mmCIF file of C-alpha atoms in Angstrom:
data_model
loop_
_atom_site.group_PDB
_atom_site.id
_atom_site.type_symbol
_atom_site.label_atom_id
_atom_site.label_comp_id
_atom_site.label_asym_id
_atom_site.label_seq_id
_atom_site.Cartn_x
_atom_site.Cartn_y
_atom_site.Cartn_z
ATOM 1 C CA UNK A 28 -12.506 29.209 74.336
ATOM 2 C CA UNK A 29 -9.947 31.556 75.648
ATOM 3 C CA UNK A 30 -10.695 35.333 76.123
ATOM 4 C CA UNK A 31 -8.563 36.301 73.199
ATOM 5 C CA UNK A 32 -10.368 34.110 70.849
ATOM 6 C CA UNK A 33 -13.638 36.099 71.617
ATOM 7 C CA UNK A 34 -13.292 38.885 69.047
ATOM 8 C CA UNK A 35 -13.606 39.032 65.473
ATOM 9 C CA UNK A 36 -10.771 37.508 63.323
ATOM 10 C CA UNK A 37 -8.571 40.277 61.917
ATOM 11 C CA UNK A 38 -10.934 43.345 62.929
ATOM 12 C CA UNK A 39 -9.690 46.711 62.861
ATOM 13 C CA UNK A 40 -11.085 48.615 65.475
ATOM 14 C CA UNK A 41 -11.676 52.461 65.445
ATOM 15 C CA UNK A 42 -10.508 53.188 68.809
ATOM 16 C CA UNK A 43 -6.979 52.621 70.452
ATOM 17 C CA UNK A 44 -6.528 49.802 72.538
ATOM 18 C CA UNK A 45 -6.668 51.766 75.880
ATOM 19 C CA UNK A 46 -10.314 52.811 75.037
ATOM 20 C CA UNK A 47 -11.559 49.383 74.305
ATOM 21 C CA UNK A 48 -12.653 48.696 77.906
ATOM 22 C CA UNK A 49 -16.023 47.213 77.390
ATOM 23 C CA UNK A 50 -16.630 43.316 77.511
ATOM 24 C CA UNK A 51 -19.378 41.625 75.757
ATOM 25 C CA UNK A 52 -20.999 41.454 79.247
ATOM 26 C CA UNK A 53 -20.743 45.127 79.475
ATOM 27 C CA UNK A 54 -22.515 45.720 76.029
ATOM 28 C CA UNK A 55 -25.189 43.643 77.152
ATOM 29 C CA UNK A 56 -25.988 45.502 80.307
ATOM 30 C CA UNK A 57 -25.821 48.807 78.170
ATOM 31 C CA UNK A 58 -28.159 47.263 75.389
ATOM 32 C CA UNK A 59 -30.574 46.000 78.222
ATOM 33 C CA UNK A 60 -30.393 49.104 80.319
ATOM 34 C CA UNK A 61 -31.337 51.348 77.409
ATOM 35 C CA UNK A 62 -34.007 49.142 76.247
ATOM 36 C CA UNK A 63 -35.569 49.183 79.719
ATOM 37 C CA UNK A 64 -35.349 53.015 79.438
ATOM 38 C CA UNK A 65 -36.878 53.111 75.719
ATOM 39 C CA UNK A 66 -39.855 50.767 77.357
ATOM 40 C CA UNK A 67 -40.708 52.814 80.222
ATOM 41 C CA UNK A 68 -41.050 55.530 77.712
ATOM 42 C CA UNK A 69 -43.294 53.375 75.435
ATOM 43 C CA UNK A 70 -45.313 51.670 77.910
ATOM 44 C CA UNK A 71 -45.704 54.080 80.685
ATOM 45 C CA UNK A 72 -44.525 57.518 80.077
ATOM 46 C CA UNK A 73 -46.257 57.748 76.641
ATOM 47 C CA UNK A 74 -49.822 57.240 78.372
ATOM 48 C CA UNK A 75 -49.025 59.556 81.340
ATOM 49 C CA UNK A 76 -49.575 63.090 80.307
ATOM 50 C CA UNK A 77 -47.409 64.969 82.642
ATOM 51 C CA UNK A 78 -44.403 63.065 81.087
ATOM 52 C CA UNK A 79 -45.226 64.429 77.466
ATOM 53 C CA UNK A 80 -44.993 68.141 78.616
ATOM 54 C CA UNK A 81 -41.500 69.522 77.482
ATOM 55 C CA UNK A 82 -39.403 70.042 80.376
ATOM 56 C CA UNK A 83 -36.142 71.425 78.960
ATOM 57 C CA UNK A 84 -34.493 72.643 75.594
ATOM 58 C CA UNK A 85 -31.469 71.170 73.621
ATOM 59 C CA UNK A 86 -30.320 72.344 70.389
ATOM 60 C CA UNK A 87 -33.209 74.453 69.710
ATOM 61 C CA UNK A 88 -35.836 71.592 70.405
ATOM 62 C CA UNK A 89 -37.955 70.891 73.464
ATOM 63 C CA UNK A 90 -37.752 67.462 74.922
ATOM 64 C CA UNK A 91 -40.342 65.789 77.230
ATOM 65 C CA UNK A 92 -39.379 62.901 79.683
ATOM 66 C CA UNK A 93 -41.209 60.405 77.307
ATOM 67 C CA UNK A 94 -39.261 61.804 74.099
ATOM 68 C CA UNK A 95 -35.957 61.564 76.114
ATOM 69 C CA UNK A 96 -36.594 58.076 77.022
ATOM 70 C CA UNK A 97 -37.255 57.053 73.509
ATOM 71 C CA UNK A 98 -34.216 58.754 72.175
ATOM 72 C CA UNK A 99 -31.871 56.869 74.824
ATOM 73 C CA UNK A 100 -33.506 53.720 73.964
ATOM 74 C CA UNK A 101 -32.311 54.074 70.169
ATOM 75 C CA UNK A 102 -28.929 52.938 71.224
ATOM 76 C CA UNK A 103 -30.040 49.310 72.180
ATOM 77 C CA UNK A 104 -30.865 47.888 68.875
ATOM 78 C CA UNK A 105 -27.542 48.319 67.016
ATOM 79 C CA UNK A 106 -25.851 46.864 70.199
ATOM 80 C CA UNK A 107 -28.127 43.668 70.156
ATOM 81 C CA UNK A 108 -27.518 43.326 66.352
ATOM 82 C CA UNK A 109 -23.745 43.459 66.999
ATOM 83 C CA UNK A 110 -23.849 41.053 69.794
ATOM 84 C CA UNK A 111 -25.879 38.586 67.379
ATOM 85 C CA UNK A 112 -23.141 38.816 64.989
ATOM 86 C CA UNK A 113 -20.561 38.041 67.761
ATOM 87 C CA UNK A 114 -22.679 35.280 68.867
ATOM 88 C CA UNK A 115 -22.837 33.399 65.437
ATOM 89 C CA UNK A 116 -19.042 33.666 65.292
ATOM 90 C CA UNK A 117 -18.474 32.161 68.717
ATOM 91 C CA UNK A 118 -21.407 30.096 69.557
ATOM 92 C CA UNK A 119 -20.647 26.172 70.036
ATOM 93 C CA UNK A 120 -23.802 25.183 68.603
ATOM 94 C CA UNK A 121 -25.186 27.563 66.096
ATOM 95 C CA UNK A 122 -28.489 25.500 65.583
ATOM 96 C CA UNK A 123 -29.208 25.995 69.307
ATOM 97 C CA UNK A 124 -28.399 29.698 69.042
ATOM 98 C CA UNK A 125 -31.202 30.206 66.276
ATOM 99 C CA UNK A 126 -33.558 27.969 68.134
ATOM 100 C CA UNK A 127 -33.227 29.969 71.249
ATOM 101 C CA UNK A 128 -33.759 33.169 69.078
ATOM 102 C CA UNK A 129 -36.888 31.755 67.736
ATOM 103 C CA UNK A 130 -38.288 30.178 70.908
ATOM 104 C CA UNK A 131 -38.043 33.352 73.021
ATOM 105 C CA UNK A 132 -39.376 35.263 69.884
ATOM 106 C CA UNK A 133 -42.635 33.311 70.480
ATOM 107 C CA UNK A 134 -42.484 33.671 74.150
ATOM 108 C CA UNK A 135 -42.071 37.277 73.855
ATOM 109 C CA UNK A 136 -45.128 37.815 71.636
ATOM 110 C CA UNK A 137 -47.790 37.739 74.089
ATOM 111 C CA UNK A 138 -46.276 40.414 76.342
ATOM 112 C CA UNK A 139 -45.333 42.359 73.371
ATOM 113 C CA UNK A 140 -49.235 42.447 72.141
ATOM 114 C CA UNK A 141 -50.212 43.204 75.733
ATOM 115 C CA UNK A 142 -47.618 46.035 75.722
ATOM 116 C CA UNK A 143 -49.042 47.739 72.658
ATOM 117 C CA UNK A 144 -52.882 46.792 72.974
ATOM 118 C CA UNK A 145 -53.394 45.342 76.325
ATOM 119 C CA UNK A 146 -55.117 42.258 74.074
ATOM 120 C CA UNK A 147 -53.815 39.278 72.888
ATOM 121 C CA UNK A 148 -53.203 40.364 69.283
ATOM 122 C CA UNK A 149 -51.243 43.362 67.713
ATOM 123 C CA UNK A 150 -50.538 43.520 63.906
ATOM 124 C CA UNK A 151 -46.731 43.783 64.402
ATOM 125 C CA UNK A 152 -44.204 41.559 65.840
ATOM 126 C CA UNK A 153 -41.813 41.634 68.423
ATOM 127 C CA UNK A 154 -37.877 42.286 67.787
ATOM 128 C CA UNK A 155 -36.691 38.728 68.534
ATOM 129 C CA UNK A 156 -38.299 37.971 65.247
ATOM 130 C CA UNK A 157 -36.250 40.497 63.456
ATOM 131 C CA UNK A 158 -32.971 39.024 65.248
ATOM 132 C CA UNK A 159 -34.128 35.604 64.295
ATOM 133 C CA UNK A 160 -34.362 36.488 60.638
ATOM 134 C CA UNK A 161 -31.213 38.536 60.791
ATOM 135 C CA UNK A 162 -29.511 35.493 62.448
ATOM 136 C CA UNK A 163 -30.666 32.945 59.583
ATOM 137 C CA UNK A 164 -29.470 35.619 57.214
ATOM 138 C CA UNK A 165 -25.957 35.320 58.444
ATOM 139 C CA UNK A 166 -26.082 31.562 58.361
ATOM 140 C CA UNK A 167 -26.988 31.486 54.741
ATOM 141 C CA UNK A 168 -24.247 34.074 53.933
ATOM 142 C CA UNK A 169 -22.008 31.716 55.616
ATOM 143 C CA UNK A 170 -23.272 28.461 54.216
ATOM 144 C CA UNK A 171 -24.043 29.049 50.842
ATOM 145 C CA UNK A 172 -20.777 31.052 49.826
ATOM 146 C CA UNK A 173 -20.057 28.576 47.113
ATOM 147 C CA UNK A 174 -23.638 28.566 45.725
ATOM 148 C CA UNK A 175 -24.130 32.357 45.188
ATOM 149 C CA UNK A 176 -27.635 31.787 43.454
ATOM 150 C CA UNK A 177 -28.951 29.858 46.250
ATOM 151 C CA UNK A 178 -27.489 32.514 48.619
ATOM 152 C CA UNK A 179 -29.143 35.147 46.980
ATOM 153 C CA UNK A 180 -32.563 33.305 46.610
ATOM 154 C CA UNK A 181 -32.667 32.570 50.174
ATOM 155 C CA UNK A 182 -31.783 36.009 51.369
ATOM 156 C CA UNK A 183 -34.119 37.791 48.930
ATOM 157 C CA UNK A 184 -36.905 35.062 50.472
ATOM 158 C CA UNK A 185 -35.935 36.076 54.012
ATOM 159 C CA UNK A 186 -36.012 39.871 53.118
ATOM 160 C CA UNK A 187 -39.653 39.439 51.698
ATOM 161 C CA UNK A 188 -40.642 37.338 54.863
ATOM 162 C CA UNK A 189 -39.106 40.433 56.883
ATOM 163 C CA UNK A 190 -41.503 42.765 55.497
ATOM 164 C CA UNK A 191 -44.561 40.500 55.693
ATOM 165 C CA UNK A 192 -44.005 39.562 59.176
ATOM 166 C CA UNK A 193 -44.026 43.283 60.341
ATOM 167 C CA UNK A 194 -41.510 42.559 63.238
ATOM 168 C CA UNK A 195 -40.085 45.656 65.113
ATOM 169 C CA UNK A 196 -37.354 47.240 62.959
ATOM 170 C CA UNK A 197 -38.955 45.263 60.067
ATOM 171 C CA UNK A 198 -36.564 44.713 56.653
ATOM 172 C CA UNK A 199 -34.404 47.680 57.757
ATOM 173 C CA UNK A 200 -33.611 45.841 60.797
ATOM 174 C CA UNK A 201 -32.723 42.853 58.774
ATOM 175 C CA UNK A 202 -30.660 44.469 56.472
ATOM 176 C CA UNK A 203 -28.808 46.387 59.144
ATOM 177 C CA UNK A 204 -27.905 42.969 60.846
ATOM 178 C CA UNK A 205 -26.420 41.734 57.494
ATOM 179 C CA UNK A 206 -24.294 45.040 56.883
ATOM 180 C CA UNK A 207 -22.906 44.408 60.554
ATOM 181 C CA UNK A 208 -21.809 40.947 59.540
ATOM 182 C CA UNK A 209 -20.456 41.916 56.465
ATOM 183 C CA UNK A 210 -18.427 44.428 57.577
ATOM 184 C CA UNK A 211 -17.193 42.854 60.889
ATOM 185 C CA UNK A 212 -13.621 43.206 60.056
ATOM 186 C CA UNK A 213 -13.826 46.972 59.155
ATOM 187 C CA UNK A 214 -15.091 48.235 62.217
ATOM 188 C CA UNK A 215 -14.677 52.127 61.211
ATOM 189 C CA UNK A 216 -16.530 51.379 57.878
ATOM 190 C CA UNK A 217 -19.252 49.275 60.032
ATOM 191 C CA UNK A 218 -19.722 52.423 61.777
ATOM 192 C CA UNK A 219 -20.034 54.670 58.950
ATOM 193 C CA UNK A 220 -22.157 52.459 56.767
ATOM 194 C CA UNK A 221 -24.195 51.672 59.745
ATOM 195 C CA UNK A 222 -24.795 55.047 60.933
ATOM 196 C CA UNK A 223 -25.737 55.972 57.526
ATOM 197 C CA UNK A 224 -28.286 53.010 57.335
ATOM 198 C CA UNK A 225 -29.718 54.289 60.531
ATOM 199 C CA UNK A 226 -30.462 57.977 59.332
ATOM 200 C CA UNK A 227 -34.144 57.413 60.157
ATOM 201 C CA UNK A 228 -33.416 56.847 63.775
ATOM 202 C CA UNK A 229 -30.021 59.044 63.963
ATOM 203 C CA UNK A 230 -29.979 58.549 67.764
ATOM 204 C CA UNK A 231 -29.097 54.915 67.246
ATOM 205 C CA UNK A 232 -25.772 55.979 65.688
ATOM 206 C CA UNK A 233 -24.260 56.624 69.338
ATOM 207 C CA UNK A 234 -24.186 52.910 69.671
ATOM 208 C CA UNK A 235 -21.243 52.468 67.638
ATOM 209 C CA UNK A 236 -19.211 54.395 70.505
ATOM 210 C CA UNK A 237 -19.600 51.557 72.742
ATOM 211 C CA UNK A 238 -19.534 49.118 69.910
ATOM 212 C CA UNK A 239 -16.023 50.328 69.095
ATOM 213 C CA UNK A 240 -14.994 50.180 73.012
ATOM 214 C CA UNK A 241 -15.542 46.614 72.692
ATOM 215 C CA UNK A 242 -12.394 44.604 73.667
ATOM 216 C CA UNK A 243 -13.432 41.159 72.539
ATOM 217 C CA UNK A 244 -13.824 39.582 76.144
ATOM 218 C CA UNK A 245 -16.863 37.712 76.942
ATOM 219 C CA UNK A 246 -16.947 39.416 80.569
ATOM 220 C CA UNK A 247 -18.678 38.586 83.501
ATOM 221 C CA UNK A 248 -22.141 37.081 82.124
ATOM 222 C CA UNK A 249 -21.104 33.327 81.861
ATOM 223 C CA UNK A 250 -22.806 29.821 82.165
ATOM 224 C CA UNK A 251 -26.284 28.569 81.138
ATOM 225 C CA UNK A 252 -28.329 31.011 83.741
ATOM 226 C CA UNK A 253 -26.468 34.156 82.696
ATOM 227 C CA UNK A 254 -27.120 33.545 79.216
ATOM 228 C CA UNK A 255 -30.818 32.675 79.632
ATOM 229 C CA UNK A 256 -31.283 35.679 81.942
ATOM 230 C CA UNK A 257 -30.161 37.756 78.960
ATOM 231 C CA UNK A 258 -32.878 36.153 76.644
ATOM 232 C CA UNK A 259 -35.673 36.175 79.511
ATOM 233 C CA UNK A 260 -35.072 39.750 80.353
ATOM 234 C CA UNK A 261 -36.960 41.005 77.135
ATOM 235 C CA UNK A 262 -40.316 39.360 77.849
ATOM 236 C CA UNK A 263 -40.006 39.627 81.587
ATOM 237 C CA UNK A 264 -39.464 43.351 81.803
ATOM 238 C CA UNK A 265 -42.106 43.644 79.385
ATOM 239 C CA UNK A 266 -44.722 41.945 81.407
ATOM 240 C CA UNK A 267 -43.713 44.106 84.464
ATOM 241 C CA UNK A 268 -43.920 47.366 83.002
ATOM 242 C CA UNK A 269 -47.340 46.419 81.349
ATOM 243 C CA UNK A 270 -48.410 45.286 84.814
ATOM 244 C CA UNK A 271 -47.210 48.647 86.262
ATOM 245 C CA UNK A 272 -49.260 50.705 83.535
ATOM 246 C CA UNK A 273 -52.332 48.575 84.188
ATOM 247 C CA UNK A 274 -51.923 49.162 88.177
ATOM 248 C CA UNK A 275 -51.583 52.872 87.159
ATOM 249 C CA UNK A 276 -54.815 52.750 85.238
ATOM 250 C CA UNK A 277 -52.939 54.059 81.975
ATOM 251 C CA UNK A 278 -54.203 51.001 79.724
#
């Protein structure tokens, strides 16, 4: 697969070509770094009283280090969803892609539980399950185009399951993934509709700035090791942050 093939077919980007400087690998790094900042806030700073003291004012609102970390972290989820849709379009093995999402959803569940409760159980599930359900939804849209009654029934079933499962971002995240995929060839509309859908987490809308700087190239993360590092980063960084939090006596 050549570099030029790694982009939405017929997509109309928002930005001129000179501004489209981010490869898929660069987007992955932005998503991982902002997610790390978010989880530092959620796991450590949330439990560390000095980090919850307002330190400066912005647009009339006071911000603590905890609040700032969570606001920055809102950018990660939309980028992961965009990359998921890209992955569906360009993977050589869609079954294996879905299997990997489900596998790491299961692997991440124990670290996710300890992150929130420092026990083996937690009522909500990790975001990999939301990504997996969204991926299955995309598969349903593509494979049942000619059988719309089956398509609608399966999508409604997945929607119902996303509400019951209580995975991170829930049914709103599931619908968001489908919206990004459905609007993949109209990126300006994708940004507008996606931002409107994310109004309840409006800081996440800034993700569309980097998404529309995507140049369609794979970038520097290549091969099996690079791919699985991207998957493994989620559970591994949660484990490390939870251990640090325990070491600090905050849990």
